[in-house]
Coordinates of C-alpha atoms in Angstrom, one line a residue:
M1 CA -132.3 -141.6 -86.4
H2 CA -132.0 -141.7 -90.0
T3 CA -133.0 -145.0 -91.5
N4 CA -133.2 -143.7 -95.2
S5 CA -130.5 -146.2 -96.1
K6 CA -130.3 -150.3 -95.6
N7 CA -126.7 -149.6 -93.9
S8 CA -128.0 -147.0 -91.6
Y9 CA -131.0 -149.1 -90.5
F10 CA -128.9 -152.3 -90.1
F11 CA -126.1 -149.9 -88.0
M12 CA -129.1 -149.1 -85.4
V13 CA -130.1 -152.6 -84.9
R14 CA -129.9 -153.9 -81.3
N15 CA -131.3 -157.2 -79.4
I16 CA -134.5 -156.6 -77.7
F17 CA -134.9 -160.3 -76.7
K18 CA -133.7 -160.4 -73.1
G19 CA -134.6 -161.9 -70.0
L20 CA -137.5 -164.8 -70.1
G21 CA -138.6 -165.7 -73.6
I22 CA -141.3 -168.5 -73.7
A23 CA -140.7 -171.1 -76.4
L24 CA -144.4 -171.1 -76.8
V25 CA -146.4 -174.5 -77.1
T26 CA -149.2 -174.9 -79.4
P27 CA -152.2 -176.3 -77.6
F28 CA -154.3 -178.9 -79.3
N29 CA -157.9 -179.8 -78.7
A30 CA -158.7 -183.7 -78.1
D31 CA -159.4 -184.1 -81.7
G32 CA -156.0 -182.6 -82.8
S33 CA -157.3 -179.1 -84.0
V34 CA -155.6 -175.9 -82.7
D35 CA -157.1 -174.8 -79.2
Y36 CA -157.2 -171.1 -79.7
K37 CA -159.0 -170.6 -76.3
S38 CA -156.2 -172.3 -74.5
L39 CA -153.6 -170.6 -76.4
I40 CA -155.1 -167.3 -75.4
R41 CA -155.2 -168.2 -71.7
L42 CA -151.6 -169.4 -71.8
V43 CA -150.1 -166.4 -73.2
E44 CA -152.0 -164.1 -70.8
Y45 CA -150.8 -166.3 -67.8
Q46 CA -147.1 -165.9 -69.0
L47 CA -147.4 -162.2 -69.7
D48 CA -149.0 -161.8 -66.2
N49 CA -146.2 -163.6 -64.7
G50 CA -142.9 -162.3 -65.9
A51 CA -142.5 -163.3 -69.6
D52 CA -140.2 -160.7 -71.3
F53 CA -141.0 -161.7 -74.9
L54 CA -142.4 -164.6 -76.7
C55 CA -140.9 -167.1 -79.3
I56 CA -143.7 -168.4 -81.4
L57 CA -144.0 -171.0 -84.4
A58 CA -140.6 -172.7 -83.4
T59 CA -139.7 -176.1 -82.3
T60 CA -141.7 -176.3 -79.1
G61 CA -144.8 -175.2 -80.9
E62 CA -144.6 -178.2 -83.2
T63 CA -144.5 -175.9 -86.1
P64 CA -143.5 -178.7 -88.7
T65 CA -146.9 -180.3 -88.1
L66 CA -149.0 -177.0 -88.5
T67 CA -150.7 -176.0 -91.7
A68 CA -149.9 -172.5 -93.4
D69 CA -153.3 -171.3 -92.6
E70 CA -153.0 -172.6 -88.9
K71 CA -149.4 -170.5 -88.6
Q72 CA -151.0 -167.5 -89.9
R73 CA -154.0 -167.7 -87.5
I74 CA -151.7 -168.4 -84.5
K75 CA -149.5 -165.7 -85.3
E76 CA -152.3 -163.1 -86.0
T77 CA -154.1 -164.3 -82.5
I78 CA -150.9 -163.7 -80.4
V79 CA -149.9 -160.7 -82.2
S80 CA -153.4 -159.1 -81.6
L81 CA -153.5 -160.4 -78.1
V82 CA -150.0 -159.2 -77.1
G83 CA -150.7 -155.8 -78.5
G84 CA -147.1 -154.8 -78.2
R85 CA -146.7 -155.3 -74.5
V86 CA -143.6 -157.6 -75.1
P87 CA -141.5 -158.4 -78.4
I88 CA -142.4 -161.2 -80.4
L89 CA -139.9 -163.6 -82.0
M90 CA -141.0 -165.7 -84.7
G91 CA -139.5 -168.8 -86.2
C92 CA -138.3 -168.8 -90.0
G93 CA -135.8 -171.4 -90.6
G94 CA -135.1 -174.7 -92.6
N95 CA -132.5 -176.5 -94.7
N96 CA -133.6 -174.8 -98.1
T97 CA -132.1 -171.1 -98.0
A98 CA -133.9 -170.1 -101.3
A99 CA -137.2 -171.2 -99.7
I100 CA -136.6 -169.0 -96.6
I101 CA -135.8 -166.2 -98.5
E102 CA -138.8 -166.6 -100.4
E103 CA -140.5 -167.0 -97.2
L104 CA -139.2 -163.8 -95.9
Q105 CA -140.0 -161.9 -99.0
T106 CA -143.7 -163.4 -99.2
R107 CA -144.8 -164.1 -95.6
D108 CA -146.8 -161.6 -93.3
F109 CA -144.5 -160.5 -90.7
Q110 CA -146.7 -157.6 -89.5
G111 CA -146.5 -157.3 -85.6
I112 CA -143.3 -159.5 -85.4
D113 CA -140.2 -158.2 -83.8
G114 CA -137.7 -160.6 -85.1
I115 CA -137.0 -163.9 -86.5
L116 CA -135.4 -166.9 -85.2
S117 CA -133.7 -169.2 -87.7
V118 CA -132.5 -172.6 -87.0
C119 CA -129.1 -174.1 -88.4
P120 CA -130.1 -176.3 -91.6
Y121 CA -130.9 -179.6 -90.6
Y122 CA -130.3 -183.0 -92.3
N123 CA -127.9 -181.8 -95.1
K124 CA -125.3 -180.9 -92.7
P125 CA -123.5 -177.9 -94.3
S126 CA -120.0 -177.2 -93.7
Q127 CA -119.2 -173.9 -91.5
E128 CA -118.7 -171.9 -94.7
G129 CA -122.1 -173.2 -95.8
L130 CA -123.7 -172.1 -92.4
Y131 CA -122.1 -168.6 -92.7
Q132 CA -123.3 -168.1 -96.4
H133 CA -126.8 -169.5 -95.4
F134 CA -127.3 -167.2 -92.7
K135 CA -125.8 -164.2 -94.5
A136 CA -128.3 -164.8 -97.3
I137 CA -131.2 -164.6 -94.7
A138 CA -129.9 -161.4 -93.0
N139 CA -129.6 -160.0 -96.4
A140 CA -133.1 -160.8 -97.3
T141 CA -134.8 -159.0 -94.4
K142 CA -134.8 -155.8 -92.3
L143 CA -136.1 -157.6 -89.3
P144 CA -133.5 -158.5 -86.6
V145 CA -132.3 -162.2 -86.8
V146 CA -131.4 -164.6 -83.8
L147 CA -129.6 -167.5 -85.0
Y148 CA -130.5 -170.9 -83.3
N149 CA -127.7 -173.6 -82.7
V150 CA -129.1 -176.9 -81.7
P151 CA -126.7 -179.5 -82.8
G152 CA -128.8 -182.2 -80.9
R153 CA -131.5 -181.7 -83.6
T154 CA -129.7 -180.4 -86.7
G155 CA -126.8 -182.7 -86.8
V156 CA -124.6 -180.0 -87.1
N157 CA -122.7 -177.6 -84.7
M158 CA -122.0 -173.9 -85.5
T159 CA -118.7 -173.1 -84.0
A160 CA -118.1 -170.0 -81.9
A161 CA -116.1 -168.6 -84.8
T162 CA -118.7 -168.7 -87.4
T163 CA -121.1 -167.4 -84.9
V164 CA -118.8 -164.4 -84.2
R165 CA -118.1 -163.9 -87.9
L166 CA -121.8 -163.4 -88.6
A167 CA -122.4 -161.3 -86.0
T168 CA -119.4 -159.2 -87.0
D169 CA -120.4 -159.1 -90.7
C170 CA -124.3 -159.0 -90.7
K171 CA -125.6 -156.0 -88.5
N172 CA -129.0 -157.3 -88.2
I173 CA -127.9 -160.6 -86.8
V174 CA -128.5 -159.7 -83.2
A175 CA -128.3 -162.8 -81.1
I176 CA -127.8 -166.6 -81.1
K177 CA -129.9 -168.9 -78.9
E178 CA -127.2 -171.4 -78.1
A179 CA -128.3 -174.9 -77.3
S180 CA -125.1 -176.9 -78.1
G181 CA -124.8 -177.7 -74.5
N182 CA -121.1 -176.5 -74.8
L183 CA -120.4 -173.9 -72.2
E184 CA -116.8 -173.6 -73.2
Q185 CA -118.2 -172.8 -76.9
V186 CA -120.6 -170.6 -75.2
D187 CA -118.0 -168.6 -73.4
E188 CA -115.8 -168.0 -76.3
I189 CA -118.8 -166.4 -78.3
I190 CA -119.2 -163.9 -75.3
K191 CA -115.7 -163.2 -75.3
N192 CA -115.2 -162.4 -79.0
K193 CA -118.6 -161.2 -80.1
P194 CA -119.4 -157.4 -80.9
N195 CA -121.1 -155.4 -78.2
T196 CA -124.3 -155.2 -80.4
F197 CA -124.6 -159.0 -80.3
D198 CA -126.1 -161.0 -77.4
V199 CA -126.1 -164.8 -76.4
I200 CA -129.4 -166.1 -75.3
S201 CA -129.6 -169.6 -73.6
G202 CA -131.6 -172.4 -75.4
D203 CA -131.5 -174.9 -72.7
D204 CA -133.5 -174.3 -69.3
A205 CA -131.0 -176.3 -67.3
L206 CA -128.0 -174.2 -68.3
T207 CA -129.6 -170.9 -68.0
F208 CA -128.1 -170.1 -64.8
P209 CA -124.6 -170.9 -65.6
M210 CA -124.8 -169.2 -69.1
V211 CA -126.4 -166.0 -67.6
S212 CA -123.5 -166.1 -65.3
C213 CA -121.0 -165.9 -68.1
G214 CA -122.9 -163.1 -69.8
A215 CA -125.7 -164.6 -71.5
V216 CA -128.8 -162.0 -71.5
G217 CA -131.7 -164.5 -71.0
V218 CA -133.2 -167.8 -72.2
I219 CA -135.8 -168.9 -74.7
S220 CA -137.6 -171.2 -72.1
V221 CA -139.5 -174.3 -72.6
I222 CA -140.3 -174.7 -68.7
G223 CA -141.3 -171.1 -68.9
N224 CA -144.5 -172.0 -70.5
A225 CA -145.6 -173.7 -67.2
L226 CA -143.5 -171.7 -64.6
P227 CA -143.0 -168.2 -65.9
K228 CA -142.9 -166.5 -62.4
E229 CA -140.2 -168.8 -60.6
F230 CA -138.0 -168.9 -63.9
S231 CA -138.3 -165.1 -64.7
K232 CA -137.4 -164.6 -60.8
M233 CA -134.3 -166.5 -61.2
I234 CA -132.9 -164.5 -64.2
R235 CA -134.0 -161.2 -62.8
L236 CA -131.8 -162.1 -59.5
Q237 CA -129.1 -162.8 -61.6
M238 CA -129.1 -159.8 -63.7
R239 CA -129.1 -157.8 -60.3
G240 CA -126.0 -159.8 -59.2
E241 CA -128.1 -161.8 -56.5
Y242 CA -126.6 -165.2 -57.6
D243 CA -127.0 -167.0 -54.3
A244 CA -130.8 -166.5 -54.2
A245 CA -131.1 -167.3 -58.1
R246 CA -129.0 -170.5 -57.8
K247 CA -131.4 -171.9 -55.0
I248 CA -133.9 -171.4 -57.5
H249 CA -131.9 -173.2 -60.3
H250 CA -131.1 -175.9 -57.6
R251 CA -135.0 -176.2 -57.0
F252 CA -135.9 -177.2 -60.5
I253 CA -132.9 -179.5 -61.6
D254 CA -135.0 -182.7 -61.2
L255 CA -137.6 -180.9 -63.3
F256 CA -135.2 -179.9 -65.9
S257 CA -134.1 -183.6 -66.7
L258 CA -137.7 -185.0 -66.5
L259 CA -139.1 -182.4 -68.9
F260 CA -137.1 -183.8 -71.9
V261 CA -136.8 -187.5 -71.1
D262 CA -139.9 -188.3 -73.5
G263 CA -139.0 -185.4 -76.1
N264 CA -140.1 -181.7 -76.3
P265 CA -142.8 -180.7 -75.8
A266 CA -144.3 -183.5 -74.5
G267 CA -142.8 -183.0 -70.9
V268 CA -144.3 -179.5 -70.7
K269 CA -147.5 -180.1 -72.4
A270 CA -147.8 -182.8 -69.7
M271 CA -147.0 -180.1 -67.1
L272 CA -149.3 -177.7 -68.5
S273 CA -152.1 -180.4 -68.4
E274 CA -151.2 -181.5 -64.9
M275 CA -151.7 -177.7 -64.1
G276 CA -155.1 -177.5 -66.0
Y277 CA -154.0 -175.1 -68.6
I278 CA -154.3 -177.5 -71.8
E279 CA -155.1 -180.6 -73.1
N280 CA -152.3 -183.2 -73.1
V281 CA -152.4 -183.6 -76.9
L282 CA -149.5 -183.8 -79.4
R283 CA -149.5 -184.2 -83.1
L284 CA -147.7 -187.1 -84.8
P285 CA -145.0 -188.2 -84.9
L286 CA -144.7 -186.8 -81.4
V287 CA -146.8 -188.4 -78.8
P288 CA -147.6 -187.8 -74.9
M289 CA -145.3 -188.2 -72.1
R290 CA -145.2 -191.9 -70.7
V291 CA -147.7 -192.2 -67.6
K292 CA -144.8 -193.3 -65.1
N293 CA -143.0 -189.9 -66.0
V294 CA -146.1 -187.9 -65.7
Q295 CA -146.8 -189.3 -62.3
R296 CA -143.3 -188.5 -61.3
M297 CA -143.7 -185.0 -62.7
S298 CA -146.9 -184.6 -60.6
E299 CA -145.0 -185.5 -57.6
I300 CA -142.4 -183.2 -58.2
L301 CA -144.9 -180.1 -58.8
K302 CA -146.3 -181.3 -55.4
E303 CA -143.1 -181.2 -53.5
L304 CA -142.5 -177.7 -54.9
K305 CA -145.9 -176.8 -53.9
I306 CA -146.8 -175.8 -57.6

């Protein structure tokens, strides 16, 4: 393979983020400091139970509340621990294009296999603005780029047409984490995308229908706590065993809705705390799950024999 030129490198880029990806939480101690010991234990648990890749320092990791030093240490800890066993996708996005480009050019990405970049939030760009934003990011790095469309958080939806345009024009844009909740839009992307581009579910509850439509996996919140069960569902689907996969999907429906009722990652941190993996601590402006919802979650986990 010749990679001497920029174009030949980009031509060979393929998406390696398939199957069960974990949208990794950041465990905190009771005093609010990062709990690196629990982070290591949690990553090992996920790798031992079916995780295919990790997505670090993104929304579920409460990244806006982390300092630059904490982000660097978390990244180094995970890269060292994983040791190449699975790919690592790292969050790198925002609503200031120039600042993201500077980060791509100055930040340490050693051991990172790709970046996840969210649609710009708050300033609500047009579709042309979204296209130019992501094109500039793609041109600023040789790393594979996974787009992240989550209009419920950003205030703007990237249309299927814009996604396909980016996938066609930017060869290192390899996938999109689609969390619009719009299956018609997902279907349109899958129908019109280049063969080198993949769709990844960004919504646990919609993973079964999205994979059935042609998505290649999920970047999962519930996977933090239940990687074995959730990865089994995806593997069954990939083998065409839809009835068995659907049973797992239906088994977790109540849990899916409860997981996000008090925001993310409050639900999954409460679940992990109930399971004994981490302290139930979040950093402001996020707060822990309400007690009545924790109690209901505990009941569901007992019913599921987890």
